[in-house]
Amino acid sequence: MREDGLYKQFRLGFEKFYNPLCMYANSFVKERSICEDIVQEVFVRIWETRKDLVQSDSLRFYLFTAVRNNCLTHLSREQRMTVYSLSEIDLEDDDTADITPPVDETLNYQALLGLGIEQLPPKCKEVFLLSRMGELSNQQVADSLGISVKTVNNQLWKALKMLRTFVRNTSMGLLFFL
Amino acid sequence: MMVIPDNIKAIIVNRLRGNISPEERKALEDWQCQQSVGDEELAEYDKVWEESGNLLSQPHFDIAKAWQCVDQQLKEARVDENAGGRVVRIRRYWRGAAAAAAIILVAAGSWLFFHQTGRQQVTLTKVTADATNKYFRLPDSSLVLLRKGATITYSAAFGHSDRLLTLSGDAFFDVAPYEKIPFRIQTERAVIKVLGTSFVVNNSVNTDRVVVVTGKIMFTDKIKPENKCIVSAKEEISITGHTLEKKNVSDSNYLAWQTGILRFTNTPLKVVVKELSSYYGKTIKLNDTLKTGSVTLTASFGKQPLKEVLEEIAVITGLQYRHQEDSVTIY
C-alpha cells in the first residue's frame, strides 16, 4: 500500500473518531486541552508504530482503549483520580440508585439527557459512553474494560433505566412548575 | 417495581443496537404479553438511545485544527528521520489555551545570541524590569511578567518567522497558542521549547533550572543538543555543566512571587516559616521545642497580610505567636 493512500485513510479515521474520542477522554479528564493532547498523541503513536492498525477492523477498539489508558495514566500522574475498580461491579440491579434531577433545567430533551449522562455513576457512565460513542459491541466494551459481557449488559441497562427515569422525573418536575 | 430478567435486558439492548435476532424478538414479545408491558416503555428506551447518540456525536472539538497539529507533528518526525540522526522519540504536546507553567533559573548575560547568526544588523528589542516586576505583551500577544532585575531580548522578526527570545533573570510567560511557530527561550546554557503555554523563568550563577507546573516543555543543552529532555507537569530539570538532572518538584511555592499564593500540604512547620520569611521579607522563627517537633501544616494563603496568615496558623495548629522587634516567633 502506498504511504500516501494509507495516510489519507489515517486522516479519515482521525476525522471520524477525533470528536468521540475527545468526548470520551473528557469524561475522565476535565481539561479539554489535555483531552485533545491525549487523543492526538494516540493518533501520532498509531501512525508511527502501528500503521497496520489504520486499515484494520480493530482500529476503533484500539483507539478507545488507548485513550482510556492514557487518560488514567494522566490522572494518576495528577493524583486526583478517584479510583474505582470495574471488576468489583455489583451485578445487582440497583433500583434505589435513581439520580436526583435538578429542577431549573431546560426542557430540551437532549440537554436533559446530557445532564443525566453526567450524573451516571462512573462505571455505568463509562460503559454507556463506550457503547454509544465508540459504537463498540458489548464484547469489545468488555474486553476494553476487562469486565464480563454480562456486566456490560447490566451496566448498559442500568444507564438506560436511570436516564429514562431522570428525563421523566425532570420533565414532570418542570411541568409542575409551569 | 417490575424486575426485568437478565435475558430480556440483553434482548432490549440488542434491539437498540439493531442486531436483534428473530428468536429474540419473539422472546421479547412473549415477555411483553406476559407482563403486559406496552410498546411505549420500549419506545422510551429507544428515544434515550437515539437521542444520546445524536447528542454525543455533536462536534464539540475542532477537528480541522487538531488534524493540522497531528499532521505537522508527523511531518516533523519524518524530517527528523530523513536527516539521518538518531531518532529520539519526542512526545510533543499542544495546548489550546494556557497550560504549561515553568520556572527557569537562568544565568545572566546571554542576549548576544542574535548577533551570532552572522547576518547583518538585527533590530533588537530589549525589555528590562528595573525597579519592580513588570508586565508586558510580546508581539505575538504572549504575556510576560519579568521579575525585578530580569531582561528579555527579541528581534523584529519575533512572531513572524520565529518566536525566539533570550532571557536573563526570572520571568513568567503566558504563551499564546500558535502551533506553527514554536515558542523558544534561549538561556546561556539551554533552549526551552514550548508550544502555546505559560511558564516562569528565574536566575542563578551556574545552573539553569526549569520547573514545569502544568503542560510540557522540551529542554535542550545548547552546546550539546543531544542532551535533551522532556519535562512534564510537576517535574523540574536543572543543568549544571552538561549534566541534566530531572526530578519531581519538591518545593510547591516556587511560583509564589508571581501568584501570591503559598500552599502547604503536610509541610513541617520549620519549612513553612522559612518560606513565609522569604515571601514576606520578615524573619519568622520557631521556639526551640517546635524546631525539633513534628508539627505539620496544611493550608493555603493567597495574597493575605502576614498577620492574617499567622492568625490562621495559630487557629490550625493551636500555637501562638508574638512580635519581637523585627521578627515573629511562633511558640
Coordinates of C-alpha atoms in Angstrom, one line a residue:
Chain A
M1 CA 0.0 0.0 0.0
R2 CA 1.3 3.4 -0.9
E3 CA 2.1 5.5 2.1
D4 CA 0.0 8.4 0.6
G5 CA -3.1 6.3 0.3
L6 CA -2.7 4.9 3.8
Y7 CA -2.1 8.4 5.1
K8 CA -5.4 9.5 3.6
Q9 CA -7.1 6.7 5.3
F10 CA -5.4 7.6 8.5
R11 CA -6.8 11.1 8.1
L12 CA -10.3 9.8 7.5
G13 CA -10.1 7.7 10.7
F14 CA -8.9 10.8 12.5
E15 CA -11.8 12.9 11.4
K16 CA -14.2 10.2 12.2
F17 CA -13.0 9.4 15.7
Y18 CA -11.5 12.6 16.9
N19 CA -14.6 14.1 18.4
P20 CA -16.0 11.0 20.1
L21 CA -12.5 10.2 21.5
C22 CA -12.1 13.6 22.9
M23 CA -15.6 13.4 24.5
Y24 CA -14.7 10.1 25.9
A25 CA -11.5 11.4 27.3
N26 CA -13.4 14.4 28.6
S27 CA -15.5 12.1 30.8
F28 CA -12.3 11.3 32.7
V29 CA -10.2 14.4 32.3
K30 CA -11.8 17.8 32.9
E31 CA -9.4 20.0 30.9
R32 CA -10.4 19.9 27.3
S33 CA -6.9 20.8 26.0
I34 CA -5.4 17.9 27.8
C35 CA -8.1 15.6 26.3
E36 CA -7.1 16.8 22.9
D37 CA -3.4 16.3 23.6
I38 CA -4.1 12.8 24.7
V39 CA -6.2 11.9 21.7
Q40 CA -3.7 13.5 19.3
E41 CA -0.8 11.6 20.8
V42 CA -2.6 8.3 20.5
F43 CA -3.0 9.0 16.7
V44 CA 0.6 10.1 16.3
R45 CA 1.7 6.9 18.0
I46 CA -0.5 4.7 15.8
W47 CA 1.0 6.2 12.7
E48 CA 4.5 5.9 14.0
T49 CA 4.4 2.4 15.4
R50 CA 1.2 0.6 14.3
K51 CA 0.4 1.7 10.8
D52 CA -1.1 -1.7 10.2
L53 CA -4.0 -0.7 12.5
V54 CA -5.1 2.0 10.2
Q55 CA -6.8 -0.4 7.9
S56 CA -7.8 -2.9 10.5
D57 CA -11.2 -3.5 12.0
S58 CA -9.7 -3.2 15.4
L59 CA -8.7 0.4 15.0
R60 CA -11.8 1.6 16.8
F61 CA -11.3 -0.7 19.7
Y62 CA -7.6 0.1 19.9
L63 CA -8.3 3.9 19.9
F64 CA -10.8 3.9 22.7
T65 CA -8.7 1.6 24.8
A66 CA -5.6 3.6 24.3
V67 CA -7.3 6.9 25.0
R68 CA -8.8 5.4 28.2
N69 CA -5.4 4.1 29.4
N70 CA -3.7 7.4 28.6
C71 CA -6.4 9.3 30.5
L72 CA -6.0 7.1 33.5
T73 CA -2.2 7.5 33.4
H74 CA -2.6 11.2 33.2
L75 CA -5.0 11.2 36.2
S76 CA -2.8 9.0 38.3
R77 CA 0.1 11.4 37.5
E78 CA -2.0 14.3 38.5
Q79 CA -3.0 12.3 41.6
R80 CA -6.6 13.2 41.6
M81 CA -8.1 10.0 40.3
T82 CA -10.9 8.6 42.2
V83 CA -10.0 5.0 41.9
Y84 CA -12.7 2.6 41.2
S85 CA -12.5 -0.9 40.1
L86 CA -14.7 -2.1 37.3
S87 CA -14.2 -5.7 38.3
E88 CA -15.9 -5.1 41.5
I89 CA -19.2 -4.0 40.0
D90 CA -22.2 -5.4 41.8
L91 CA -24.2 -7.3 39.4
E92 CA -27.4 -6.5 41.3
D93 CA -29.7 -4.1 39.6
D94 CA -29.9 -1.2 42.0
D95 CA -33.3 0.3 41.8
T96 CA -32.7 2.8 44.6
A97 CA -29.9 4.5 42.7
D98 CA -32.0 6.9 40.8
I99 CA -30.4 10.2 40.2
T100 CA -31.9 13.3 41.6
P101 CA -32.7 15.8 38.9
P102 CA -32.2 19.5 39.4
V103 CA -35.3 21.5 38.9
D104 CA -34.4 24.6 36.9
E105 CA -33.2 22.9 33.7
T106 CA -34.4 23.4 30.2
L107 CA -37.0 21.1 28.8
N108 CA -34.8 20.4 25.9
Y109 CA -34.6 16.6 25.8
Q110 CA -31.0 16.4 24.7
A111 CA -29.9 18.9 27.2
L112 CA -31.7 16.9 29.9
L113 CA -30.1 13.7 28.6
G114 CA -26.7 15.3 28.7
L115 CA -27.2 16.2 32.3
G116 CA -28.4 12.7 33.1
I117 CA -25.3 11.2 31.5
E118 CA -23.1 13.5 33.5
Q119 CA -24.7 12.2 36.7
L120 CA -24.5 8.4 36.0
P121 CA -22.2 6.6 38.4
P122 CA -18.7 6.5 36.9
K123 CA -18.5 2.8 35.8
C124 CA -22.0 2.9 34.5
K125 CA -21.3 6.1 32.6
E126 CA -18.2 4.7 31.0
V127 CA -19.9 1.6 29.8
F128 CA -22.6 3.7 28.3
L129 CA -20.3 6.2 26.6
L130 CA -18.1 3.4 25.2
S131 CA -21.2 1.6 23.8
R132 CA -22.8 4.8 22.5
M133 CA -19.9 6.8 21.3
G134 CA -17.4 4.2 20.4
E135 CA -20.2 2.1 19.0
L136 CA -18.3 -0.8 20.4
S137 CA -20.0 -4.1 20.8
N138 CA -20.7 -5.5 24.2
Q139 CA -17.8 -7.9 23.7
Q140 CA -15.4 -5.1 22.8
V141 CA -16.5 -2.9 25.7
A142 CA -16.0 -5.9 27.9
D143 CA -12.5 -6.5 26.5
S144 CA -11.6 -2.9 26.7
L145 CA -12.5 -2.6 30.4
G146 CA -11.6 -6.1 31.4
I147 CA -15.0 -7.0 32.6
S148 CA -17.6 -9.6 31.6
V149 CA -20.1 -9.2 28.8
K150 CA -22.8 -9.8 31.4
T151 CA -21.6 -6.9 33.4
V152 CA -21.5 -4.7 30.3
N153 CA -25.1 -5.6 29.6
N154 CA -26.2 -4.9 33.2
Q155 CA -24.4 -1.6 33.3
L156 CA -25.8 -0.6 30.0
W157 CA -29.2 -1.5 31.1
K158 CA -28.8 0.4 34.4
A159 CA -27.7 3.5 32.4
L160 CA -30.7 3.3 30.2
K161 CA -33.1 2.9 33.1
M162 CA -31.5 5.8 35.1
L163 CA -31.6 8.1 32.1
R164 CA -35.2 7.3 31.3
T165 CA -36.2 7.9 34.9
F166 CA -34.1 11.1 35.0
V167 CA -35.6 12.6 31.9
R168 CA -39.1 11.6 33.0
N169 CA -38.8 13.0 36.6
T170 CA -37.2 16.2 35.5
S171 CA -39.8 16.9 32.8
M172 CA -42.6 16.2 35.2
G173 CA -40.9 18.4 37.9
L174 CA -40.8 21.2 35.3
L175 CA -44.3 20.8 34.1
F176 CA -45.5 21.1 37.7
F177 CA -43.8 24.4 37.9
L178 CA -45.1 25.8 34.6
Chain B
M1 CA -41.1 -2.0 40.6
M2 CA -41.1 -4.7 38.0
V3 CA -38.0 -6.8 37.8
I4 CA -36.8 -7.4 34.3
P5 CA -34.9 -10.7 33.8
D6 CA -31.4 -10.5 32.5
N7 CA -32.1 -12.2 29.2
I8 CA -34.8 -9.7 28.4
K9 CA -32.4 -6.8 29.3
A10 CA -29.9 -8.3 26.9
I11 CA -32.5 -8.6 24.2
I12 CA -33.7 -5.0 24.7
V13 CA -30.1 -3.8 24.5
N14 CA -29.5 -5.9 21.3
R15 CA -32.7 -4.4 19.9
L16 CA -31.3 -0.9 20.5
R17 CA -28.1 -1.8 18.8
G18 CA -30.2 -3.0 15.9
N19 CA -29.0 -6.6 16.0
I20 CA -31.9 -8.4 17.4
S21 CA -32.5 -11.9 16.1
P22 CA -36.0 -13.2 15.2
E23 CA -35.9 -15.6 18.2
E24 CA -35.1 -12.7 20.5
R25 CA -37.8 -10.6 19.0
K26 CA -40.3 -13.4 19.7
A27 CA -39.0 -13.8 23.3
L28 CA -39.4 -10.1 23.9
E29 CA -42.9 -10.1 22.6
D30 CA -43.9 -13.1 24.7
W31 CA -42.5 -11.4 27.7
Q32 CA -44.3 -8.2 26.9
C33 CA -47.6 -10.0 26.7
Q34 CA -46.9 -11.9 29.8
Q35 CA -46.0 -8.9 31.9
S36 CA -48.4 -6.6 30.0
V37 CA -45.6 -4.2 29.1
G38 CA -46.6 -1.8 26.4
D39 CA -44.5 -0.7 23.5
E40 CA -44.4 2.8 24.9
E41 CA -42.0 1.8 27.6
L42 CA -39.7 0.3 25.0
A43 CA -40.1 3.4 22.9
E44 CA -38.8 5.5 25.7
Y45 CA -35.6 3.4 25.8
D46 CA -35.3 3.8 22.0
K47 CA -35.5 7.5 22.5
V48 CA -32.9 7.7 25.2
W49 CA -30.6 5.6 23.0
E50 CA -31.3 7.5 19.8
E51 CA -31.0 11.0 21.3
S52 CA -28.0 10.2 23.4
G53 CA -26.3 9.1 20.1
N54 CA -27.2 12.4 18.5
L55 CA -26.1 14.3 21.5
L56 CA -22.8 12.6 21.7
S57 CA -22.0 12.8 18.0
Q58 CA -22.3 16.6 18.0
P59 CA -18.9 18.1 17.2
H60 CA -17.5 19.7 20.4
F61 CA -13.9 19.8 19.3
D62 CA -12.1 21.5 16.4
I63 CA -11.2 18.5 14.3
A64 CA -9.6 20.5 11.5
K65 CA -7.3 22.3 13.8
A66 CA -6.4 19.1 15.6
W67 CA -5.6 17.4 12.3
Q68 CA -3.2 20.2 11.5
C69 CA -1.4 19.6 14.7
V70 CA -1.1 15.9 14.1
D71 CA -0.1 16.3 10.5
Q72 CA 2.5 18.8 11.4
Q73 CA 3.9 16.6 14.1
L74 CA 4.2 13.7 11.8
K75 CA 5.9 15.7 9.1
E76 CA 8.4 16.9 11.6
A77 CA 9.1 13.4 12.7
R78 CA 9.6 12.4 9.1
V79 CA 12.1 15.2 8.6
D80 CA 14.0 14.1 11.7
E81 CA 14.2 10.6 10.3
N82 CA 15.4 11.7 6.9
A83 CA 18.0 13.9 8.5
G84 CA 19.5 10.5 9.5
G85 CA 20.2 11.4 13.0
R86 CA 19.4 9.1 15.9
V87 CA 15.7 9.2 16.1
V88 CA 14.7 10.4 19.5
R89 CA 11.0 9.9 20.2
I90 CA 9.8 13.2 21.4
R91 CA 6.4 13.5 22.6
R92 CA 5.0 16.9 21.8
Y93 CA 2.0 18.4 23.4
W94 CA -0.1 21.1 22.1
R95 CA -2.3 23.3 24.1
G96 CA -5.5 25.1 23.1
A97 CA -5.3 27.5 25.9
A98 CA -2.7 28.4 28.5
A99 CA -1.3 25.3 30.0
A100 CA 2.3 24.9 30.9
A101 CA 3.9 26.9 33.6
A102 CA 7.6 26.7 34.2
I103 CA 10.3 28.4 36.2
I104 CA 13.6 28.7 34.6
L105 CA 16.6 29.8 36.6
V106 CA 18.9 31.3 34.1
A107 CA 22.4 32.6 34.3
A108 CA 22.7 36.2 33.2
G109 CA 24.0 37.9 30.1
S110 CA 23.1 35.8 27.1
W111 CA 21.3 38.0 24.7
L112 CA 24.3 38.1 22.4
F113 CA 22.8 35.1 20.7
F114 CA 21.1 37.2 18.0
H115 CA 24.4 38.5 16.9
Q116 CA 25.9 35.1 16.5
T117 CA 23.8 34.4 13.4
G118 CA 26.3 36.3 11.4
R119 CA 23.6 38.2 9.5
Q120 CA 23.6 41.9 9.2
Q121 CA 22.3 44.2 11.8
V122 CA 19.3 42.9 13.5
T123 CA 17.0 45.2 15.3
L124 CA 16.6 44.0 18.9
T125 CA 14.0 45.0 21.4
K126 CA 15.2 44.8 25.0
V127 CA 12.9 45.0 27.9
T128 CA 14.2 45.2 31.5
A129 CA 12.3 45.3 34.7
D130 CA 14.3 47.8 36.7
A131 CA 12.5 48.7 39.9
T132 CA 9.6 46.4 40.1
N133 CA 8.1 43.3 38.5
K134 CA 6.9 44.3 35.0
Y135 CA 4.0 43.0 32.9
F136 CA 4.1 43.4 29.1
R137 CA 2.8 41.7 25.9
L138 CA 5.1 40.3 23.3
P139 CA 4.2 41.0 19.6
D140 CA 2.5 37.5 19.4
S141 CA 0.3 38.6 22.3
S142 CA 2.0 36.2 24.7
L143 CA 2.1 37.7 28.2
V144 CA 5.3 38.1 30.2
L145 CA 5.9 39.1 33.8
L146 CA 9.5 40.0 34.4
R147 CA 10.8 39.8 37.9
K148 CA 12.7 42.8 39.2
G149 CA 16.1 42.7 37.6
A150 CA 15.3 40.4 34.6
T151 CA 15.8 41.3 31.0
I152 CA 14.3 39.9 27.8
T153 CA 15.5 40.5 24.3
Y154 CA 14.0 39.6 20.9
S155 CA 14.3 40.6 17.3
A156 CA 11.9 42.4 15.0
A157 CA 11.1 39.0 13.4
F158 CA 9.6 37.8 16.6
G159 CA 6.2 36.3 15.9
H160 CA 6.8 36.2 12.1
S161 CA 9.4 33.6 11.3
D162 CA 10.2 32.6 14.8
R163 CA 9.3 33.2 18.4
L164 CA 12.7 33.1 19.9
L165 CA 13.8 35.3 22.8
T166 CA 16.7 35.5 25.1
L167 CA 16.2 35.9 28.8
S168 CA 18.3 36.6 31.8
G169 CA 16.7 36.7 35.2
D170 CA 13.3 35.5 36.4
A171 CA 10.1 35.7 34.4
F172 CA 6.7 34.3 34.0
F173 CA 5.4 33.6 30.5
D174 CA 1.8 33.0 29.3
V175 CA 2.4 31.9 25.8
A176 CA -0.1 32.5 23.1
P177 CA -1.0 29.2 21.4
Y178 CA 0.3 29.2 17.9
E179 CA 1.3 25.8 16.8
K180 CA 3.1 26.7 13.6
I181 CA 5.8 28.8 15.3
P182 CA 7.2 27.2 18.4
F183 CA 8.0 29.4 21.3
R184 CA 11.6 29.1 22.3
I185 CA 13.5 30.6 25.2
Q186 CA 17.2 30.9 25.0
T187 CA 19.4 31.0 28.1
E188 CA 23.1 30.8 28.4
R189 CA 23.1 27.0 28.7
A190 CA 19.8 25.8 27.3
V191 CA 17.0 26.2 24.9
I192 CA 13.5 25.7 26.2
K193 CA 10.9 24.9 23.6
V194 CA 7.2 25.3 24.4
L195 CA 4.1 25.2 22.3
G196 CA 1.4 27.5 23.5
T197 CA 1.7 27.5 27.2
S198 CA 2.7 29.6 30.2
F199 CA 5.7 29.3 32.4
V200 CA 8.1 31.2 34.6
V201 CA 11.8 31.9 34.5
N202 CA 14.4 32.8 37.1
N203 CA 18.2 33.0 37.5
S204 CA 21.3 31.7 39.3
V205 CA 25.0 31.7 38.7
N206 CA 25.9 28.3 37.4
T207 CA 22.6 26.5 37.0
D208 CA 19.6 26.8 34.7
R209 CA 16.5 25.4 36.2
V210 CA 13.0 24.9 34.8
V211 CA 10.0 23.9 36.9
V212 CA 7.0 22.8 34.9
V213 CA 3.8 23.4 36.6
T214 CA 1.4 22.1 34.0
G215 CA 1.9 21.0 30.4
K216 CA 5.2 20.1 28.9
I217 CA 8.3 21.6 27.6
M218 CA 11.4 20.4 25.9
F219 CA 14.7 21.3 27.4
T220 CA 17.9 21.2 25.3
D221 CA 21.5 21.7 26.2
K222 CA 22.7 24.5 23.9
I223 CA 26.2 23.2 23.4
K224 CA 25.4 19.5 23.3
P225 CA 22.0 19.4 21.6
E226 CA 21.8 15.6 22.0
N227 CA 21.4 16.4 25.7
K228 CA 17.7 16.9 25.9
C229 CA 14.8 16.1 27.9
I230 CA 11.0 16.4 28.0
V231 CA 9.8 17.8 31.3
S232 CA 6.3 17.2 32.4
A233 CA 4.0 18.8 34.9
K234 CA 5.3 18.8 38.4
E235 CA 8.8 18.0 37.3
E236 CA 11.8 20.1 37.3
I237 CA 15.0 20.0 35.4
S238 CA 18.3 21.6 36.0
I239 CA 21.5 21.8 34.0
T240 CA 24.9 22.3 35.6
G241 CA 27.8 22.0 33.2
H242 CA 26.4 19.4 30.8
T243 CA 24.6 17.4 33.3
L244 CA 20.9 17.3 33.2
E245 CA 19.0 16.4 36.3
K246 CA 15.3 15.8 36.3
K247 CA 13.3 15.3 39.5
N248 CA 9.9 15.7 40.9
V249 CA 9.1 19.2 42.2
S250 CA 9.6 19.3 45.9
D251 CA 9.0 22.9 46.6
S252 CA 5.4 23.8 45.9
N253 CA 5.8 27.5 46.3
Y254 CA 8.3 28.4 43.6
L255 CA 5.6 30.4 41.9
A256 CA 4.7 32.4 45.0
W257 CA 6.5 35.6 43.8
Q258 CA 4.2 35.6 40.8
T259 CA 0.9 34.2 42.1
G260 CA 1.0 35.5 45.6
I261 CA -0.3 32.1 46.7
L262 CA 1.5 30.0 49.3
R263 CA 0.4 26.5 49.7
F264 CA 1.4 23.9 52.2
T265 CA 0.5 20.3 52.3
N266 CA 1.6 18.4 55.5
T267 CA 4.6 20.7 55.4
P268 CA 6.8 20.6 58.5
L269 CA 6.5 23.9 60.4
K270 CA 10.1 24.8 60.0
V271 CA 9.8 24.7 56.2
V272 CA 6.7 26.8 56.5
V273 CA 8.4 29.5 58.5
K274 CA 11.3 29.5 56.0
E275 CA 9.0 30.1 53.1
L276 CA 6.9 32.7 54.9
S277 CA 10.1 34.5 55.9
S278 CA 11.3 34.8 52.3
Y279 CA 7.9 35.7 50.9
Y280 CA 7.1 38.4 53.4
G281 CA 10.7 39.5 53.9
K282 CA 10.3 39.2 57.6
T283 CA 12.1 36.9 60.0
I284 CA 9.8 34.3 61.4
K285 CA 11.1 31.9 64.0
L286 CA 10.0 28.9 65.9
N287 CA 10.8 28.4 69.6
D288 CA 13.2 25.5 70.4
T289 CA 10.6 22.9 71.2
L290 CA 8.9 23.4 67.8
K291 CA 12.1 23.3 65.9
T292 CA 12.5 19.6 66.7
G293 CA 8.8 18.8 66.8
S294 CA 6.8 17.1 64.2
V295 CA 4.0 19.7 63.7
T296 CA 3.0 20.0 60.1
L297 CA 0.7 22.4 58.3
T298 CA -1.8 22.1 55.5
A299 CA -3.1 25.4 54.4
S300 CA -3.2 27.8 51.5
F301 CA -2.7 31.5 51.7
G302 CA -3.5 33.9 48.9
K303 CA -2.1 37.4 49.0
Q304 CA -3.0 37.8 52.6
P305 CA -1.3 40.1 55.0
L306 CA 1.2 38.3 57.3
K307 CA -1.0 39.0 60.3
E308 CA -3.9 37.0 58.8
V309 CA -1.6 34.2 57.9
L310 CA -0.2 34.0 61.4
E311 CA -3.7 34.1 62.9
E312 CA -4.7 31.2 60.6
I313 CA -1.7 29.2 61.5
A314 CA -2.5 29.8 65.2
V315 CA -6.0 28.6 64.7
I316 CA -5.0 25.5 62.8
T317 CA -2.1 24.4 65.0
G318 CA -3.2 25.7 68.4
L319 CA 0.1 27.5 68.7
Q320 CA 0.6 31.2 69.4
Y321 CA 2.9 33.9 68.1
R322 CA 4.4 37.1 69.3
H323 CA 6.2 40.0 67.6
Q324 CA 9.6 40.8 68.8
E325 CA 11.3 43.9 67.4
D326 CA 11.6 43.0 63.7
S327 CA 10.8 39.3 63.9
V328 CA 8.0 37.0 64.8
T329 CA 8.2 33.9 66.9
I330 CA 5.8 31.1 66.9
Y331 CA 5.5 29.1 70.1

